[in-house]
């Protein structure tokens, strides 16, 4: 019920190998800037991507969130990654039930 909860849920679901659960953290038409240099658009495509990624059973560590910026029903969440990816940032939107879902996800910022 807080924007910051999505990061924790992402880590829990990814480590459980739950691609459908990961995709459920995104709005239907969400855009994810992954794999690097491309975009994955839509919840179904995000689920398909995570099905491929999670087959190798990667382990994700929970990263301490930076302060969240909230304006009405939109929020910007971010974490300083432990893997040196520069930063992670997500735009999330409050849903009618009070929960939050990702709209835009930039999991890596790498200098050109």
CSV table of N, CA and C in Angstrom, one decimal:
chain,number,residue,atom,x,y,z
A,1,UNK,N,0.8,-1.2,0.0
A,1,UNK,CA,0.0,0.0,0.0
A,1,UNK,C,0.9,1.3,0.0
A,2,UNK,N,2.2,1.1,0.0
A,2,UNK,CA,3.1,2.2,-0.2
A,2,UNK,C,3.9,2.0,-1.4
A,3,UNK,N,4.3,3.1,-2.1
A,3,UNK,CA,5.1,3.0,-3.3
A,3,UNK,C,6.4,2.1,-3.1
A,4,UNK,N,7.0,2.3,-2.0
A,4,UNK,CA,8.2,1.6,-1.7
A,4,UNK,C,8.0,0.1,-1.5
A,5,UNK,N,6.8,-0.4,-1.3
A,5,UNK,CA,6.5,-1.8,-1.2
A,5,UNK,C,6.8,-2.6,-2.4
A,6,UNK,N,6.7,-1.9,-3.6
A,6,UNK,CA,6.9,-2.6,-4.8
A,6,UNK,C,8.3,-3.2,-5.0
A,7,UNK,N,9.3,-2.5,-4.5
A,7,UNK,CA,10.7,-3.0,-4.6
A,7,UNK,C,10.8,-4.3,-3.8
A,8,UNK,N,10.3,-4.3,-2.6
A,8,UNK,CA,10.4,-5.5,-1.7
A,8,UNK,C,9.6,-6.6,-2.4
A,9,UNK,N,8.4,-6.4,-2.9
A,9,UNK,CA,7.6,-7.4,-3.5
A,9,UNK,C,8.3,-7.9,-4.8
A,10,UNK,N,9.0,-7.0,-5.5
A,10,UNK,CA,9.7,-7.5,-6.7
A,10,UNK,C,10.8,-8.5,-6.3
A,11,UNK,N,11.6,-8.1,-5.3
A,11,UNK,CA,12.7,-9.0,-4.9
A,11,UNK,C,12.1,-10.4,-4.4
A,12,UNK,N,11.1,-10.3,-3.6
A,12,UNK,CA,10.5,-11.6,-3.1
A,12,UNK,C,10.0,-12.4,-4.2
A,13,UNK,N,9.2,-11.9,-5.1
A,13,UNK,CA,8.7,-12.6,-6.2
A,13,UNK,C,9.7,-13.1,-7.2
A,14,UNK,N,10.7,-12.3,-7.5
A,14,UNK,CA,11.8,-12.7,-8.4
A,14,UNK,C,12.5,-13.9,-7.8
A,15,UNK,N,12.9,-13.8,-6.5
A,15,UNK,CA,13.7,-14.9,-5.9
A,15,UNK,C,12.9,-16.1,-5.7
A,16,UNK,N,11.5,-16.0,-5.8
A,16,UNK,CA,10.7,-17.2,-5.8
A,16,UNK,C,10.4,-17.8,-7.2
A,17,UNK,N,11.0,-17.1,-8.2
A,17,UNK,CA,10.8,-17.6,-9.6
A,17,UNK,C,9.4,-17.3,-10.1
A,18,UNK,N,8.7,-16.3,-9.5
A,18,UNK,CA,7.3,-16.0,-9.9
A,18,UNK,C,7.2,-14.9,-10.9
A,19,UNK,N,7.4,-15.2,-12.2
A,19,UNK,CA,7.3,-14.2,-13.2
A,19,UNK,C,6.0,-13.5,-13.3
A,20,UNK,N,4.9,-14.3,-13.1
A,20,UNK,CA,3.5,-13.8,-13.2
A,20,UNK,C,3.4,-12.8,-12.0
A,21,UNK,N,3.9,-13.1,-10.8
A,21,UNK,CA,3.8,-12.2,-9.7
A,21,UNK,C,4.6,-10.9,-9.9
A,22,UNK,N,5.8,-11.0,-10.5
A,22,UNK,CA,6.5,-9.8,-10.9
A,22,UNK,C,5.7,-9.0,-11.8
A,23,UNK,N,5.2,-9.6,-12.9
A,23,UNK,CA,4.4,-8.8,-13.9
A,23,UNK,C,3.2,-8.1,-13.3
A,24,UNK,N,2.7,-8.7,-12.2
A,24,UNK,CA,1.5,-8.1,-11.6
A,24,UNK,C,1.8,-6.8,-10.9
A,25,UNK,N,3.1,-6.5,-10.7
A,25,UNK,CA,3.5,-5.2,-10.1
A,25,UNK,C,3.5,-4.1,-11.1
A,26,UNK,N,3.1,-4.4,-12.3
A,26,UNK,CA,3.1,-3.4,-13.4
A,26,UNK,C,1.7,-3.1,-13.9
A,27,UNK,N,1.4,-1.9,-14.4
A,27,UNK,CA,0.2,-1.6,-15.0
A,27,UNK,C,0.2,-2.4,-16.4
A,28,UNK,N,-1.0,-2.6,-16.9
A,28,UNK,CA,-1.2,-3.3,-18.2
A,28,UNK,C,-0.3,-2.7,-19.3
A,29,UNK,N,-0.2,-1.4,-19.4
A,29,UNK,CA,0.6,-0.8,-20.5
A,29,UNK,C,1.9,-0.2,-20.0
A,30,UNK,N,2.5,-0.8,-19.0
A,30,UNK,CA,3.7,-0.3,-18.4
A,30,UNK,C,4.9,-0.4,-19.4
A,31,UNK,N,5.9,0.4,-19.2
A,31,UNK,CA,7.1,0.3,-20.1
A,31,UNK,C,8.3,0.1,-19.2
A,32,UNK,N,9.1,-0.9,-19.5
A,32,UNK,CA,10.3,-1.2,-18.8
A,32,UNK,C,11.5,-1.1,-19.7
A,33,UNK,N,12.5,-0.3,-19.3
A,33,UNK,CA,13.7,-0.1,-20.1
A,33,UNK,C,14.7,-1.3,-19.9
A,34,UNK,N,14.3,-2.4,-20.4
A,34,UNK,CA,15.1,-3.7,-20.2
A,34,UNK,C,14.7,-4.7,-21.2
A,35,UNK,N,15.6,-5.4,-21.8
A,35,UNK,CA,17.0,-5.4,-21.6
A,35,UNK,C,17.7,-4.1,-22.0
A,36,UNK,N,18.9,-3.9,-21.5
A,36,UNK,CA,19.6,-2.6,-21.7
A,36,UNK,C,19.6,-2.3,-23.2
A,37,UNK,N,19.2,-1.0,-23.5
A,37,UNK,CA,19.2,-0.5,-24.9
A,37,UNK,C,17.9,-0.7,-25.6
A,38,UNK,N,16.9,-1.4,-24.9
A,38,UNK,CA,15.6,-1.6,-25.5
A,38,UNK,C,14.5,-1.4,-24.5
A,39,UNK,N,13.3,-1.6,-24.9
A,39,UNK,CA,12.1,-1.4,-24.0
A,39,UNK,C,11.2,-2.6,-24.1
A,40,UNK,N,10.6,-3.0,-23.0
A,40,UNK,CA,9.6,-4.1,-23.0
A,40,UNK,C,8.3,-3.4,-22.6
A,41,UNK,N,7.3,-3.5,-23.4
A,41,UNK,CA,6.1,-2.8,-23.3
A,41,UNK,C,4.9,-3.7,-23.0
A,42,UNK,N,4.2,-3.4,-21.9
A,42,UNK,CA,3.0,-4.2,-21.6
A,42,UNK,C,3.3,-5.3,-20.5
A,43,UNK,N,2.3,-5.5,-19.7
A,43,UNK,CA,2.4,-6.5,-18.6
A,43,UNK,C,2.7,-7.9,-19.2
A,44,UNK,N,2.1,-8.3,-20.3
A,44,UNK,CA,2.3,-9.6,-20.8
A,44,UNK,C,3.7,-9.8,-21.3
A,45,UNK,N,4.3,-8.8,-22.0
A,45,UNK,CA,5.6,-8.8,-22.5
A,45,UNK,C,6.6,-8.8,-21.3
A,46,UNK,N,6.3,-8.0,-20.2
A,46,UNK,CA,7.1,-8.0,-19.0
A,46,UNK,C,7.2,-9.4,-18.4
A,47,UNK,N,6.0,-10.0,-18.3
A,47,UNK,CA,6.0,-11.4,-17.8
A,47,UNK,C,6.8,-12.4,-18.6
A,48,UNK,N,6.7,-12.3,-19.9
A,48,UNK,CA,7.5,-13.2,-20.8
A,48,UNK,C,9.0,-12.9,-20.6
A,49,UNK,N,9.4,-11.7,-20.5
A,49,UNK,CA,10.8,-11.4,-20.3
A,49,UNK,C,11.2,-12.0,-18.9
A,50,UNK,N,10.5,-11.8,-17.9
A,50,UNK,CA,10.9,-12.3,-16.6
A,50,UNK,C,10.8,-13.9,-16.5
A,51,UNK,N,10.0,-14.5,-17.3
A,51,UNK,CA,10.0,-15.9,-17.4
A,51,UNK,C,11.4,-16.4,-17.9
A,52,UNK,N,11.9,-15.7,-18.9
A,52,UNK,CA,13.2,-16.1,-19.5
A,52,UNK,C,14.3,-15.8,-18.5
A,53,UNK,N,14.3,-14.6,-17.8
A,53,UNK,CA,15.3,-14.2,-16.9
A,53,UNK,C,15.3,-15.2,-15.6
A,54,UNK,N,14.1,-15.5,-15.1
A,54,UNK,CA,14.1,-16.2,-13.9
A,54,UNK,C,14.3,-17.7,-14.0
A,55,UNK,N,14.4,-18.2,-15.3
A,55,UNK,CA,14.7,-19.6,-15.5
A,55,UNK,C,16.1,-19.9,-15.0
A,56,UNK,N,17.0,-18.9,-15.0
A,56,UNK,CA,18.3,-19.1,-14.5
A,56,UNK,C,18.5,-19.0,-13.0
A,57,UNK,N,17.3,-18.7,-12.3
A,57,UNK,CA,17.3,-18.5,-10.8
A,57,UNK,C,18.3,-17.5,-10.3
A,58,UNK,N,18.3,-16.3,-10.9
A,58,UNK,CA,19.2,-15.3,-10.3
A,58,UNK,C,18.7,-14.9,-8.9
A,59,UNK,N,19.6,-14.4,-8.1
A,59,UNK,CA,19.2,-14.0,-6.7
A,59,UNK,C,19.3,-12.5,-6.6
A,60,UNK,N,18.2,-11.9,-6.2
A,60,UNK,CA,18.1,-10.4,-6.0
A,60,UNK,C,18.2,-10.0,-4.6
A,61,UNK,N,19.0,-9.0,-4.3
A,61,UNK,CA,19.1,-8.4,-2.9
A,61,UNK,C,18.2,-7.2,-2.8
A,62,UNK,N,17.6,-7.1,-1.7
A,62,UNK,CA,16.8,-5.9,-1.4
A,62,UNK,C,17.7,-4.7,-1.2
A,63,UNK,N,17.4,-3.6,-2.0
A,63,UNK,CA,18.2,-2.4,-1.9
A,63,UNK,C,17.4,-1.4,-1.1
A,64,UNK,N,18.1,-0.6,-0.3
A,64,UNK,CA,17.5,0.4,0.5
A,64,UNK,C,16.9,1.5,-0.4
A,65,UNK,N,15.6,1.8,-0.3
A,65,UNK,CA,15.1,2.9,-1.1
A,65,UNK,C,15.6,4.3,-0.8
A,66,UNK,N,15.7,5.1,-1.8
A,66,UNK,CA,15.9,6.5,-1.6
A,66,UNK,C,14.6,7.1,-1.3
A,67,UNK,N,14.6,8.4,-0.8
A,67,UNK,CA,13.3,9.0,-0.5
A,67,UNK,C,12.3,9.0,-1.7
A,68,UNK,N,11.1,8.7,-1.5
A,68,UNK,CA,10.1,8.7,-2.6
A,68,UNK,C,9.5,10.0,-2.7
A,69,UNK,N,9.3,10.4,-4.0
A,69,UNK,CA,8.7,11.7,-4.3
A,69,UNK,C,7.2,11.4,-4.7
A,70,UNK,N,6.3,12.0,-4.1
A,70,UNK,CA,4.8,11.7,-4.3
A,70,UNK,C,4.1,13.0,-4.7
A,71,UNK,N,3.4,12.9,-5.8
A,71,UNK,CA,2.5,14.0,-6.2
A,71,UNK,C,1.2,13.4,-6.6
A,72,UNK,N,0.2,13.6,-5.7
A,72,UNK,CA,-1.1,13.0,-5.9
A,72,UNK,C,-1.0,11.5,-6.0
A,73,UNK,N,-1.4,11.0,-7.2
A,73,UNK,CA,-1.5,9.5,-7.4
A,73,UNK,C,-0.3,9.0,-8.2
A,74,UNK,N,0.8,9.9,-8.3
A,74,UNK,CA,2.0,9.5,-9.0
A,74,UNK,C,3.2,9.6,-8.1
A,75,UNK,N,4.1,8.6,-8.1
A,75,UNK,CA,5.3,8.7,-7.3
A,75,UNK,C,6.5,8.2,-8.1
A,76,UNK,N,7.6,8.7,-7.6
A,76,UNK,CA,8.9,8.3,-8.2
A,76,UNK,C,9.7,7.6,-7.1
A,77,UNK,N,10.0,6.3,-7.3
A,77,UNK,CA,10.8,5.5,-6.4
A,77,UNK,C,12.1,5.2,-7.0
A,78,UNK,N,13.1,5.1,-6.1
A,78,UNK,CA,14.5,4.8,-6.7
A,78,UNK,C,15.3,4.1,-5.6
A,79,UNK,N,16.3,3.4,-6.0
A,79,UNK,CA,17.3,2.8,-5.1
A,79,UNK,C,18.7,2.9,-5.7
A,80,UNK,N,19.7,3.0,-4.9
A,80,UNK,CA,21.1,2.9,-5.3
A,80,UNK,C,21.4,1.5,-5.4
A,81,UNK,N,21.7,0.9,-6.6
A,81,UNK,CA,21.9,-0.5,-6.8
A,81,UNK,C,23.2,-1.0,-6.2
A,82,UNK,N,23.2,-2.2,-5.6
A,82,UNK,CA,24.4,-2.8,-5.1
A,82,UNK,C,25.3,-3.3,-6.2
A,83,UNK,N,24.7,-3.5,-7.4
A,83,UNK,CA,25.5,-4.1,-8.5
A,83,UNK,C,26.2,-3.1,-9.4
A,84,UNK,N,26.2,-1.8,-9.0
A,84,UNK,CA,26.9,-0.8,-9.8
A,84,UNK,C,26.2,-0.3,-11.0
A,85,UNK,N,24.9,-0.6,-11.1
A,85,UNK,CA,24.2,-0.2,-12.3
A,85,UNK,C,23.9,1.3,-12.4
A,86,UNK,N,24.4,2.1,-11.4
A,86,UNK,CA,24.2,3.6,-11.5
A,86,UNK,C,23.1,4.0,-10.6
A,87,UNK,N,21.9,3.6,-10.9
A,87,UNK,CA,20.7,3.9,-10.2
A,87,UNK,C,19.5,3.1,-10.8
A,88,UNK,N,18.5,3.0,-10.0
A,88,UNK,CA,17.2,2.4,-10.5
A,88,UNK,C,16.1,3.4,-10.2
A,89,UNK,N,15.2,3.5,-11.1
A,89,UNK,CA,14.1,4.5,-10.8
A,89,UNK,C,12.8,3.9,-11.4
A,90,UNK,N,11.7,4.2,-10.7
A,90,UNK,CA,10.4,3.7,-11.2
A,90,UNK,C,9.4,4.8,-11.0
A,91,UNK,N,8.5,5.0,-11.9
A,91,UNK,CA,7.3,5.8,-11.8
A,91,UNK,C,6.1,4.9,-11.5
A,92,UNK,N,5.4,5.1,-10.4
A,92,UNK,CA,4.3,4.3,-10.0
A,92,UNK,C,3.1,5.1,-9.8
A,93,UNK,N,1.9,4.4,-10.0
A,93,UNK,CA,0.6,5.1,-9.9
A,93,UNK,C,-0.3,4.4,-8.9
A,94,UNK,N,-0.9,5.2,-8.1
A,94,UNK,CA,-1.9,4.7,-7.1
A,94,UNK,C,-3.1,4.1,-7.9
A,95,UNK,N,-3.5,2.9,-7.5
A,95,UNK,CA,-4.7,2.3,-8.1
A,95,UNK,C,-5.9,2.6,-7.3
A,96,UNK,N,-7.1,2.4,-7.9
A,96,UNK,CA,-8.4,2.7,-7.2
A,96,UNK,C,-8.5,2.0,-5.8
A,97,UNK,N,-7.8,0.8,-5.6
A,97,UNK,CA,-7.9,0.2,-4.3
A,97,UNK,C,-6.8,0.7,-3.3
A,98,UNK,N,-6.0,1.7,-3.7
A,98,UNK,CA,-5.0,2.2,-2.8
A,98,UNK,C,-3.6,1.6,-3.0
A,99,UNK,N,-3.5,0.5,-3.8
A,99,UNK,CA,-2.2,-0.1,-4.0
A,99,UNK,C,-1.5,0.8,-5.1
A,100,UNK,N,-0.3,0.4,-5.4
A,100,UNK,CA,0.5,1.1,-6.3
A,100,UNK,C,1.1,0.1,-7.4
A,101,UNK,N,1.2,0.5,-8.6
A,101,UNK,CA,1.7,-0.3,-9.7
A,101,UNK,C,2.7,0.5,-10.5
A,102,UNK,N,3.7,-0.2,-11.0
A,102,UNK,CA,4.7,0.5,-11.8
A,102,UNK,C,4.1,0.9,-13.2
A,103,UNK,N,4.5,2.1,-13.6
A,103,UNK,CA,4.1,2.6,-15.0
A,103,UNK,C,5.3,2.6,-15.9
A,104,UNK,N,6.4,3.1,-15.3
A,104,UNK,CA,7.7,3.2,-16.0
A,104,UNK,C,8.8,2.6,-15.1
A,105,UNK,N,9.7,1.8,-15.7
A,105,UNK,CA,10.7,1.2,-14.9
A,105,UNK,C,12.0,1.3,-15.6
A,106,UNK,N,13.0,2.0,-15.0
A,106,UNK,CA,14.3,2.1,-15.5
A,106,UNK,C,15.2,1.4,-14.5
A,107,UNK,N,15.5,0.0,-14.7
A,107,UNK,CA,16.2,-0.7,-13.8
A,107,UNK,C,17.7,-0.5,-13.8
A,108,UNK,N,18.2,0.2,-14.8
A,108,UNK,CA,19.7,0.5,-14.9
A,108,UNK,C,19.8,1.8,-15.6
A,109,UNK,N,20.8,2.6,-15.0
A,109,UNK,CA,21.2,3.8,-15.7
A,109,UNK,C,22.7,3.6,-15.9
A,110,UNK,N,23.1,3.5,-17.1
A,110,UNK,CA,24.5,3.3,-17.5
A,110,UNK,C,24.9,4.5,-18.4
A,111,UNK,N,26.1,5.1,-18.0
A,111,UNK,CA,26.5,6.2,-18.8
A,111,UNK,C,26.9,5.7,-20.2
A,112,UNK,N,26.5,6.5,-21.2
A,112,UNK,CA,26.9,6.2,-22.6
A,112,UNK,C,28.4,6.2,-22.8
